[in-house]
Coordinates of C-alpha atoms in Angstrom, one line a residue:
X28 CA 79.2 145.6 135.6
X29 CA 81.9 145.5 133.5
X30 CA 80.7 143.2 131.1
X31 CA 77.6 145.5 130.6
X32 CA 80.2 148.6 129.6
X33 CA 82.0 146.2 127.7
X34 CA 78.5 145.5 125.8
X35 CA 77.6 149.2 125.6
X36 CA 81.1 150.4 124.2
X37 CA 81.0 147.5 121.1
X38 CA 77.6 148.4 120.7
X39 CA 78.1 151.7 120.4
X40 CA 81.3 151.5 117.9
X41 CA 79.1 149.4 116.1
X42 CA 76.5 151.7 115.7
X43 CA 78.9 154.3 114.8
X44 CA 80.7 152.2 112.1
X45 CA 76.8 151.6 110.8
X46 CA 75.5 155.1 110.9
X47 CA 77.9 157.5 110.8
X48 CA 77.9 158.7 107.1
X49 CA 80.8 159.9 104.8
X50 CA 81.5 162.6 102.8
X51 CA 79.5 161.4 100.0
X52 CA 75.8 161.9 99.8
X53 CA 75.7 157.9 98.9
X54 CA 77.9 154.9 98.8
X55 CA 77.2 151.6 97.2
X56 CA 78.1 148.2 99.3
X57 CA 77.1 144.6 97.2
X58 CA 74.9 146.3 94.9
X59 CA 73.0 148.6 98.1
X60 CA 73.0 152.3 97.8
X61 CA 73.8 153.4 101.0
X62 CA 71.5 157.1 102.7
X63 CA 73.6 159.7 104.5
X64 CA 71.9 159.5 108.1
X65 CA 71.9 162.5 110.5
X66 CA 73.3 160.8 113.3
X67 CA 71.3 161.7 116.8
X68 CA 71.6 160.8 120.5
X69 CA 68.2 159.2 120.0
X70 CA 68.9 157.6 117.2
X71 CA 71.9 156.0 118.5
X72 CA 69.9 155.3 121.9
X73 CA 67.7 153.4 119.4
X74 CA 70.1 151.3 118.0
X75 CA 71.9 150.4 121.0
X76 CA 68.4 149.6 122.6
X77 CA 68.0 147.0 119.9
X78 CA 71.3 145.3 120.2
X79 CA 71.0 145.2 123.7
X80 CA 67.7 143.5 123.4
X81 CA 69.6 140.8 121.6
X82 CA 72.5 140.5 123.7
X83 CA 69.8 139.7 127.0
X84 CA 67.9 137.3 124.5
X85 CA 64.8 139.6 123.8
X86 CA 65.2 138.8 119.9
X87 CA 61.7 140.1 119.3
X88 CA 62.0 143.2 120.8
X89 CA 65.4 143.3 119.3
X90 CA 64.0 142.8 115.6
X91 CA 61.0 145.3 116.2
X92 CA 63.2 147.7 117.0
X93 CA 65.9 147.2 114.3
X94 CA 62.9 146.9 111.7
X95 CA 61.5 150.5 112.6
X96 CA 64.7 152.1 112.2
X97 CA 65.1 150.5 108.9
X98 CA 61.7 151.6 107.6
X99 CA 62.3 155.2 109.2
X100 CA 66.1 155.5 107.4
X101 CA 65.9 153.0 104.4
X102 CA 69.1 152.0 105.4
X103 CA 69.8 148.5 104.0
X104 CA 72.3 147.8 106.6
X105 CA 69.6 148.0 109.3
X106 CA 67.1 145.8 107.2
X107 CA 69.6 142.7 107.0
X108 CA 70.6 143.4 110.9
X109 CA 66.7 142.7 111.5
X110 CA 67.2 140.2 109.2
X111 CA 69.6 138.4 111.2
X112 CA 67.8 138.9 114.6
X113 CA 64.8 137.6 113.4
X114 CA 66.4 134.4 111.7
X115 CA 68.4 133.9 115.4
X116 CA 65.4 133.9 117.2
X117 CA 63.1 131.3 114.7
X118 CA 60.9 134.2 113.7
X119 CA 60.2 132.8 110.6
X120 CA 57.4 135.4 109.5
X121 CA 58.9 138.5 110.8
X122 CA 62.3 137.2 108.7
X123 CA 60.2 136.8 105.8
X124 CA 59.4 141.1 106.5
X125 CA 62.7 141.7 106.7
X126 CA 63.9 140.3 103.9
X127 CA 61.2 141.9 101.8
X128 CA 62.6 145.1 103.4
X129 CA 65.8 144.7 102.3
X130 CA 65.5 143.9 99.2
X131 CA 62.7 147.0 98.6
X132 CA 65.6 148.9 100.0
X133 CA 68.2 147.5 98.0
X134 CA 66.8 146.0 94.9
X135 CA 69.9 144.9 93.1
X136 CA 71.4 143.5 96.2
X137 CA 72.0 139.8 95.1
X138 CA 72.4 138.5 98.9
X139 CA 69.1 140.4 99.7
X140 CA 67.0 138.8 96.7
X141 CA 69.0 135.4 97.5
X142 CA 67.4 135.7 101.4
X143 CA 64.0 136.8 100.2
X144 CA 63.7 133.7 97.5
X145 CA 65.4 131.6 100.1
X146 CA 63.1 132.5 103.2
X147 CA 59.8 132.7 100.4
X148 CA 60.7 128.4 99.5
X149 CA 61.0 127.6 103.0
X150 CA 57.7 129.6 104.0
X151 CA 55.9 127.4 101.4
X152 CA 55.4 131.0 99.6
X153 CA 56.3 129.4 96.1
X154 CA 54.2 132.1 94.1
X155 CA 56.6 135.1 95.7
X156 CA 59.5 133.3 95.1
X157 CA 58.5 132.6 91.9
X158 CA 58.0 136.6 91.3
X159 CA 61.4 137.5 92.3
X160 CA 63.3 134.6 90.4
X161 CA 61.3 136.1 87.4
X162 CA 62.7 139.6 88.1
X163 CA 66.2 138.0 88.4
X164 CA 66.3 136.5 85.2
X165 CA 65.0 139.4 83.6
X166 CA 67.7 141.9 85.0
X167 CA 70.5 139.2 84.2
X168 CA 73.0 140.4 81.3
X169 CA 73.6 137.8 78.4
X170 CA 76.6 136.9 80.0
X171 CA 75.2 136.6 83.8
X172 CA 72.4 134.3 82.8
X173 CA 73.9 130.8 82.7
X174 CA 74.9 131.9 86.5
X175 CA 71.7 133.2 87.5
X176 CA 69.7 130.0 86.1
X177 CA 72.3 127.8 87.9
X178 CA 71.5 129.9 91.3
X179 CA 67.9 129.1 90.8
X180 CA 68.0 125.5 90.4
X181 CA 69.6 125.3 93.4
X182 CA 67.3 127.1 95.3
X183 CA 64.7 125.4 94.0
X184 CA 66.4 122.0 94.4
X185 CA 65.0 122.9 98.5
X186 CA 61.5 122.7 97.4
X187 CA 60.0 119.7 99.1
X188 CA 57.5 118.7 96.3
X189 CA 59.6 117.9 93.3
X190 CA 57.1 118.1 90.4
X191 CA 56.1 121.6 91.9
X192 CA 59.6 122.7 91.7
X193 CA 60.0 121.1 88.1
X194 CA 57.0 122.7 87.0
X195 CA 58.2 126.2 88.2
X196 CA 61.4 125.8 86.9
X197 CA 60.0 125.1 83.4
X198 CA 57.6 127.9 83.8
X199 CA 60.4 130.4 84.8
X200 CA 63.0 129.2 82.0
X201 CA 60.5 128.2 79.0
X202 CA 61.1 132.3 77.9
X203 CA 64.9 131.5 77.6
X204 CA 64.7 127.9 75.7
X205 CA 66.8 129.3 73.4
X206 CA 69.3 129.8 75.9
X207 CA 71.9 126.6 76.5
X208 CA 72.1 126.7 79.9
X209 CA 68.2 127.2 80.2
X210 CA 67.4 124.2 78.0
X211 CA 69.9 121.8 79.3
X212 CA 68.9 122.5 83.0
X213 CA 65.4 121.6 81.9
X214 CA 66.8 118.5 80.6
X215 CA 68.2 117.5 84.0
X216 CA 65.2 118.7 86.0
X217 CA 63.3 116.4 83.7
X218 CA 65.5 113.6 84.4
X219 CA 65.5 114.5 88.2
X220 CA 61.5 114.6 87.9
X221 CA 61.3 111.1 85.8
X222 CA 60.2 112.5 82.7
X223 CA 62.6 111.0 80.2
X224 CA 60.7 112.1 77.2
X225 CA 60.8 115.4 78.2
X226 CA 64.5 115.5 79.0
X227 CA 65.4 113.9 75.6
X228 CA 63.1 116.8 73.8
X229 CA 65.1 119.3 75.7
X230 CA 68.4 118.1 75.1
X231 CA 68.0 117.4 71.5
X232 CA 66.2 120.8 71.0
X233 CA 69.7 122.1 72.8
X234 CA 72.1 120.5 70.7
X235 CA 69.9 121.3 67.4
X236 CA 70.2 125.3 68.5
X237 CA 73.7 124.9 69.6
X238 CA 75.4 121.6 67.3
X239 CA 78.6 122.6 68.1
X240 CA 78.0 122.8 72.1
X241 CA 80.1 119.9 74.0
X242 CA 77.8 119.9 77.0
X243 CA 74.6 119.4 75.1
X244 CA 75.8 116.3 73.3
X245 CA 77.6 115.1 76.5
X246 CA 73.7 115.6 78.5
X247 CA 71.7 114.3 75.3
X248 CA 74.5 110.9 75.3
X249 CA 74.1 110.8 79.0
X250 CA 69.9 111.1 78.7
X251 CA 69.4 108.2 76.3
X252 CA 68.8 105.2 78.0
X253 CA 69.8 102.6 75.0
X254 CA 73.7 102.4 75.5
X255 CA 74.3 102.1 71.6
X256 CA 72.3 104.7 70.7
X257 CA 74.0 106.7 73.3
X258 CA 77.2 105.9 72.2
X259 CA 76.3 106.4 68.1
X260 CA 75.1 110.3 69.5
X261 CA 78.7 110.7 70.9
X262 CA 80.0 109.4 67.6
X263 CA 77.5 111.6 65.4
X264 CA 78.8 115.0 67.1
X265 CA 82.4 113.7 66.6
X266 CA 82.1 113.8 63.0
X267 CA 80.9 117.3 62.7
X268 CA 83.0 118.6 65.6
X269 CA 86.3 116.2 65.1
X270 CA 88.4 118.7 67.5
X271 CA 86.0 118.1 70.4
X272 CA 88.4 117.6 73.6
X273 CA 85.0 116.3 76.0
X274 CA 83.2 114.4 73.8
X275 CA 86.2 112.5 72.4
X276 CA 87.4 112.1 76.2
X277 CA 83.7 110.6 76.9
X278 CA 83.8 108.3 73.6
X279 CA 87.6 106.8 74.4
X280 CA 86.2 106.3 78.1
X281 CA 83.3 104.7 77.3
X282 CA 85.3 102.4 75.0
X283 CA 87.7 101.6 77.6
X284 CA 84.7 100.3 79.5
X285 CA 83.8 98.1 77.1
X286 CA 87.3 97.1 76.6
X287 CA 87.9 98.2 73.7
X288 CA 91.4 99.2 74.1
X289 CA 92.7 99.7 70.5
X290 CA 89.9 101.5 69.7
X291 CA 90.0 103.9 72.9
X292 CA 94.0 104.6 72.3
X293 CA 92.9 105.8 68.8
X294 CA 90.3 108.3 69.8
X295 CA 93.2 109.3 72.5
X296 CA 95.5 109.3 69.6
X297 CA 93.3 111.5 67.7
X298 CA 93.0 113.9 70.7
X299 CA 96.6 114.6 70.6
X300 CA 96.9 115.7 66.9
X301 CA 94.3 118.4 68.3
X302 CA 95.9 119.1 71.9
X303 CA 99.7 117.6 72.0
X304 CA 99.7 118.8 75.6
X305 CA 96.7 117.5 77.1
X306 CA 97.6 115.9 80.2
X307 CA 94.5 113.7 80.4
X308 CA 95.4 112.4 76.8
X309 CA 99.0 112.1 77.8
X310 CA 98.1 110.3 81.1
X311 CA 95.9 107.7 79.8
X312 CA 97.9 106.8 76.5
X313 CA 101.1 106.1 79.0
X314 CA 99.0 103.9 81.3
X315 CA 97.5 101.7 78.7
X316 CA 100.9 101.3 77.0
X317 CA 102.4 100.5 80.0
X318 CA 99.3 98.0 80.5
X319 CA 99.9 96.9 77.2
X320 CA 103.9 96.0 77.5
X321 CA 104.6 98.6 75.3
X322 CA 107.2 100.6 77.6
X323 CA 108.9 102.8 75.0
X324 CA 105.5 104.2 74.4
X325 CA 104.5 104.7 77.8
X326 CA 107.7 106.0 78.9
X327 CA 107.2 108.8 75.8
X328 CA 103.9 109.8 76.8
X329 CA 104.0 109.7 80.7
X330 CA 107.4 111.7 80.7
X331 CA 106.0 114.4 78.5
X332 CA 102.9 114.4 80.7
X333 CA 105.1 114.9 83.8
X334 CA 106.8 117.5 81.7
X335 CA 103.1 119.2 81.5
X336 CA 102.9 119.4 85.0
X337 CA 106.0 121.4 85.5
X338 CA 106.0 122.3 89.3
X339 CA 102.3 122.6 89.8
X340 CA 100.3 119.4 91.1
X341 CA 97.8 117.6 88.8
X342 CA 94.6 118.0 91.0
X343 CA 92.7 116.1 88.6
X344 CA 94.3 112.8 88.4
X345 CA 97.4 111.0 90.6
X346 CA 100.1 111.7 89.2
X347 CA 102.2 109.5 91.7
X348 CA 101.0 106.6 89.4
X349 CA 102.9 107.7 86.0
X350 CA 106.3 108.5 88.4
X351 CA 106.1 104.8 89.9
X352 CA 106.1 103.4 86.0
X353 CA 108.4 105.5 84.6
X354 CA 110.7 104.4 87.5
X355 CA 110.2 101.0 87.1
X356 CA 110.8 101.2 83.1
X357 CA 113.9 102.9 84.3
X358 CA 114.7 100.1 86.4
X359 CA 113.8 97.6 83.9
X360 CA 116.5 99.3 81.6
X361 CA 118.9 99.4 84.4
X362 CA 119.0 103.1 84.7
X363 CA 118.9 103.1 88.4
X364 CA 119.7 107.2 88.5
X365 CA 116.8 107.3 85.9
X366 CA 115.0 105.4 88.3
X367 CA 116.0 107.7 91.5
X368 CA 114.8 110.7 89.6
X369 CA 111.2 109.5 89.1
X370 CA 110.6 108.5 92.3
X371 CA 112.5 111.7 94.2
X372 CA 109.3 113.0 92.5
X373 CA 106.8 111.9 94.7
X374 CA 105.9 114.3 97.2
X375 CA 105.1 113.3 101.1
X376 CA 101.4 114.7 100.6
X377 CA 100.7 111.2 98.6
X378 CA 101.7 109.4 101.9
X379 CA 100.9 106.1 100.6
X380 CA 103.4 106.3 97.4
X381 CA 105.7 108.5 99.3
X382 CA 106.4 105.6 101.7
X383 CA 106.7 103.0 98.6
X384 CA 108.5 105.1 96.6
X385 CA 111.1 106.3 99.6
X386 CA 111.5 102.4 100.2
X387 CA 112.2 101.9 96.3
X388 CA 114.7 104.4 96.7
X389 CA 116.7 102.9 100.0
X390 CA 116.6 99.6 97.6
X391 CA 118.0 101.5 94.4
X392 CA 120.9 102.8 96.3
X393 CA 121.7 99.6 97.9
X394 CA 121.6 98.5 94.6
X395 CA 124.2 101.0 94.0
X396 CA 126.7 99.6 96.8
X397 CA 125.5 102.9 99.1
X398 CA 123.4 100.9 102.0
X399 CA 124.4 103.9 104.4
X400 CA 122.7 106.2 102.0
X401 CA 119.8 103.9 101.5
X402 CA 119.3 103.8 105.5
X403 CA 119.6 107.0 105.8
X404 CA 117.2 108.1 103.4
X405 CA 114.7 105.9 105.6
X406 CA 116.0 107.7 109.0
X407 CA 115.0 110.9 107.4
X408 CA 111.9 110.2 105.8
X409 CA 108.8 112.5 106.7
X410 CA 106.1 110.3 108.4
X411 CA 103.0 110.8 109.8
X412 CA 102.1 107.4 112.2
X413 CA 103.5 104.3 113.5
X414 CA 102.3 102.2 110.8
X415 CA 104.1 104.0 108.2
X416 CA 107.3 104.7 110.4
X417 CA 107.2 100.8 110.5
X418 CA 107.5 100.2 107.2
X419 CA 110.6 102.1 106.8
X420 CA 112.1 100.4 110.1
X421 CA 111.3 97.0 108.3
X422 CA 112.9 98.5 105.0
X423 CA 116.1 99.5 106.8
X424 CA 116.3 96.2 108.5
X425 CA 116.1 94.6 105.4
X426 CA 118.9 96.5 104.2
X427 CA 121.1 95.1 107.2
X428 CA 120.0 92.0 106.7
X429 CA 120.9 91.8 103.0
X430 CA 124.5 93.4 103.8
X431 CA 125.1 90.4 106.5
X432 CA 124.6 92.6 109.4
X433 CA 121.7 90.1 110.8
X434 CA 122.3 91.0 114.7
X435 CA 121.5 94.4 113.8
X436 CA 118.7 94.0 112.0
X437 CA 117.3 92.0 114.6
X438 CA 117.9 94.5 117.1
X439 CA 116.7 97.3 115.1
X440 CA 113.3 95.6 114.7
X441 CA 113.6 94.5 118.5
X442 CA 113.9 98.2 119.5
X443 CA 111.2 99.2 117.8
X444 CA 108.9 96.5 118.7
X445 CA 109.1 98.3 122.6
X446 CA 107.8 101.3 121.0
X447 CA 105.3 99.5 119.1
X448 CA 104.6 96.6 120.3
X449 CA 101.2 95.1 118.2
X450 CA 102.7 96.5 114.8
X451 CA 102.1 93.5 112.8
X452 CA 104.7 94.5 109.9
X453 CA 107.2 94.7 112.5
X454 CA 106.1 91.3 114.5
X455 CA 106.2 89.8 111.1
X456 CA 109.8 91.1 109.8
X457 CA 111.2 90.2 113.3
X458 CA 110.0 86.7 112.8
X459 CA 111.4 86.3 109.7
X460 CA 114.9 87.7 110.3
X461 CA 114.6 85.1 113.8
X462 CA 114.3 82.4 111.0
X463 CA 117.1 83.3 108.9
X464 CA 119.0 83.5 112.5
X465 CA 117.9 80.0 113.6
X466 CA 116.1 81.6 116.8
X467 CA 113.0 79.2 115.7
X468 CA 111.6 79.6 119.0
X469 CA 111.4 83.5 118.8
X470 CA 110.0 83.2 115.0
X471 CA 107.2 81.1 116.2
X472 CA 106.7 83.5 119.3
X473 CA 106.5 86.5 117.2
X474 CA 104.1 84.8 114.4
X475 CA 101.7 83.5 117.4
X476 CA 101.3 86.8 118.8
X477 CA 100.6 88.0 115.1
X478 CA 97.9 85.8 114.6
X479 CA 96.2 86.7 118.2
X480 CA 96.4 90.2 117.3
X481 CA 95.2 89.5 113.7
X482 CA 93.7 86.2 113.5
X483 CA 92.8 86.9 109.3
X484 CA 96.6 87.4 108.6
X485 CA 97.1 84.7 106.2
X486 CA 100.8 85.5 105.6
X487 CA 101.3 84.9 109.4
X488 CA 100.0 81.0 109.4
X489 CA 101.6 80.6 105.7
X490 CA 105.0 81.7 107.2
X491 CA 104.8 79.7 110.3
X492 CA 103.3 77.0 108.7
X493 CA 106.0 76.5 105.9
X494 CA 108.9 77.0 108.0
X495 CA 108.0 73.8 110.0
X496 CA 107.5 71.9 106.7
X497 CA 110.7 73.3 105.5
X498 CA 112.6 71.8 108.5
X499 CA 110.5 68.9 108.6
X500 CA 109.0 68.7 111.8
X501 CA 105.6 68.8 113.6
X502 CA 104.5 68.5 109.5
X503 CA 100.3 68.1 110.9
X504 CA 100.8 71.1 112.7
X505 CA 101.9 72.9 110.0
X506 CA 99.6 71.6 107.6
X507 CA 96.5 72.8 109.8
X508 CA 98.4 76.2 109.6
X509 CA 98.9 76.5 106.3
X510 CA 95.5 75.2 105.4
X511 CA 93.8 78.0 107.7
X512 CA 96.1 80.3 105.4
X513 CA 94.9 79.1 102.5
X514 CA 90.9 79.0 103.3
X515 CA 91.7 82.9 104.1
X516 CA 93.1 83.0 100.8
X517 CA 92.1 80.3 98.7
X518 CA 93.8 81.0 95.2
X519 CA 97.5 82.9 96.3
X520 CA 100.0 80.7 94.9
X521 CA 102.5 81.3 97.3
X522 CA 99.9 79.4 99.5
X523 CA 99.5 76.8 97.7
X524 CA 103.4 76.4 97.6
X525 CA 103.2 76.1 101.0
X526 CA 100.6 73.6 101.0
X527 CA 101.7 71.6 98.0
X528 CA 105.2 71.3 99.8
X529 CA 104.0 69.9 103.4
X530 CA 102.0 67.6 101.3
X531 CA 105.2 66.4 100.1
X532 CA 106.9 66.3 103.5
X533 CA 103.7 64.2 104.5
X534 CA 104.0 61.9 101.6
X535 CA 101.0 62.8 99.8
X536 CA 102.8 62.5 96.5
X537 CA 99.9 62.9 93.8
X538 CA 98.0 66.0 96.2
X539 CA 101.6 67.6 96.4
X540 CA 101.6 67.7 92.8
X541 CA 98.0 69.0 91.8
X542 CA 98.3 71.4 94.4
X543 CA 101.7 73.0 93.1
X544 CA 100.6 72.5 89.5
X545 CA 97.8 74.8 90.4
X546 CA 100.3 77.1 92.4
X547 CA 102.8 77.3 89.4
X548 CA 99.7 78.2 86.7
X549 CA 98.6 80.7 88.6
X550 CA 102.3 82.2 88.8
X551 CA 105.2 80.5 87.2
X552 CA 107.3 81.4 89.9
X553 CA 111.2 79.9 90.7
X554 CA 110.6 79.0 93.6
X555 CA 107.2 77.3 93.0
X556 CA 109.4 75.3 90.2
X557 CA 111.6 74.1 93.1
X558 CA 109.3 72.5 94.8
X559 CA 107.1 71.4 92.0
X560 CA 110.2 69.8 90.1
X561 CA 111.1 68.0 94.0
X562 CA 108.1 66.3 93.6
X563 CA 108.5 65.5 89.9
X564 CA 111.8 63.5 90.4
X565 CA 110.6 62.1 93.6
X566 CA 108.1 60.5 91.6
X567 CA 110.4 59.6 89.1
X568 CA 109.5 62.1 85.9
X569 CA 112.9 63.2 86.2
X570 CA 112.6 64.5 82.5
X571 CA 109.8 66.6 83.4
X572 CA 111.7 68.0 86.3
X573 CA 114.9 68.7 84.3
X574 CA 112.8 70.6 81.7
X575 CA 110.9 72.7 84.5
X576 CA 114.1 73.4 86.4
X577 CA 115.8 74.6 83.1
X578 CA 112.9 77.0 82.3
X579 CA 112.5 78.4 85.7
X580 CA 116.3 79.0 86.1
X581 CA 116.7 80.9 83.0
X582 CA 113.8 83.1 84.5
X583 CA 115.4 83.4 87.3
X584 CA 119.1 81.9 87.8
X585 CA 119.7 83.9 91.5
X586 CA 116.6 82.4 93.0
X587 CA 117.9 80.9 96.3
X588 CA 115.5 78.5 96.7
X589 CA 115.8 76.7 93.3
X590 CA 119.4 76.8 93.7
X591 CA 119.9 75.1 97.3
X592 CA 117.2 72.4 95.8
X593 CA 119.2 71.7 92.9
X594 CA 122.5 71.3 94.8
X595 CA 120.9 69.4 97.6
X596 CA 119.7 66.7 94.9
X597 CA 123.2 67.2 93.1
X598 CA 121.8 68.3 90.0
X599 CA 123.3 69.9 86.9
X600 CA 120.9 71.2 84.6

């Protein structure tokens, strides 16, 4: 009974809101003229009867009563409510009647019109839909016509018979063929219908009528099937419209796809003359310069790109990529303060880049002899999951390790593993720290557990195999482990280095030489050079070995493996 009273109270309130007139004779709501209604007890009872029927599940009775009210009072709100009842009750034929009445009462209402068109289409009454759509087009002022056309296109996309929908759209839009949006809509619809010839005809007609339209040029280029002809159409447009931004961007991107980087850069540079603060252009030129090793240009373009952003995010492209490149440029120039400045701009919203940037910031702070600030940065960073937290713990452990605090590093990782026992990052780091502490049983135990959790993790097989080979123990086990890693990642230079090293330990000098040479061809790394040189030295090719070691030492004089190899063999370069 209480529930019934609550429904009655709410319905009465709703009825009052709908039916009680204002002081004005007529109001407008969403394009609807609202009548002045004399509210009587009989009227309220009839309205409440409809609402209560709906509440009880008798939706046809609710619809019938509300339709009766809407017809007699000519109130669009009541027609709309009748439509809601019919749709809710899946009374499709009656819903169409309600929509017709709603639009009849409120012909200027966009919502009523869309409802009628949608229901006409869904019930297969395309002729009725066409009539209403034609009226919509005729009533649209020129400024609103593009939006009306777009709405019609979306509505007709719901028609099951694609060819019928296309024919209907063409029939509706032909009277507006001189309107750019109408002609381009027909071109795109023709492509969807599989009529490329009609699409080309429409697109060319649009461009002929609107020769400076970038949209027409882009649609035409998209429709032209022959790649060279499509590109030439962009070139032709640019010759007549040299300041065009969108078409020149499209042309530049096409050149990049064809690997014509220099030509693409020329197009972007020309864009910059007309649009000096264009973010897309600055970003593209900056990244292309970085990829080409032109770091001064990259820094200039990317720093200006970041400057144009101000405090606003770039919703079209990933600005973190630019910040990471700028930070790397600063690092290469040994400008640690500048590198930190760029990295600080990377927000936690981009969690992957944020974690990487935070780790780099910590490394740079440690480089500035401030390891505690580096640790504090990692401890205070915003993290959203256990995997990211594990990465930061690994970073902190490496800071402790590099500071000579190996026991603290081991303890930190071990404690964190208690909370996240199956973390691949933590297990791997714990194993590497254990190896450095010469706790080889612990190292192997952690790597074996990692392999059990992630049997396709090539790094675990490689690390365990290399450790055995480097200590010259259980060489056959080492060979099998590294071979498995090589099977999982066949062209990884570091795994090939491990494979060559265990082959050397097994006395297979010729095979070791070939494997290490292949590894060094892929990546000219100082550690690989140390191993390759030792194989050469053992095979009596001392001059080649020394030449290789000198080259590696020039590039990386602090490499630990190279230094210990030269010391062990008592070689002076």
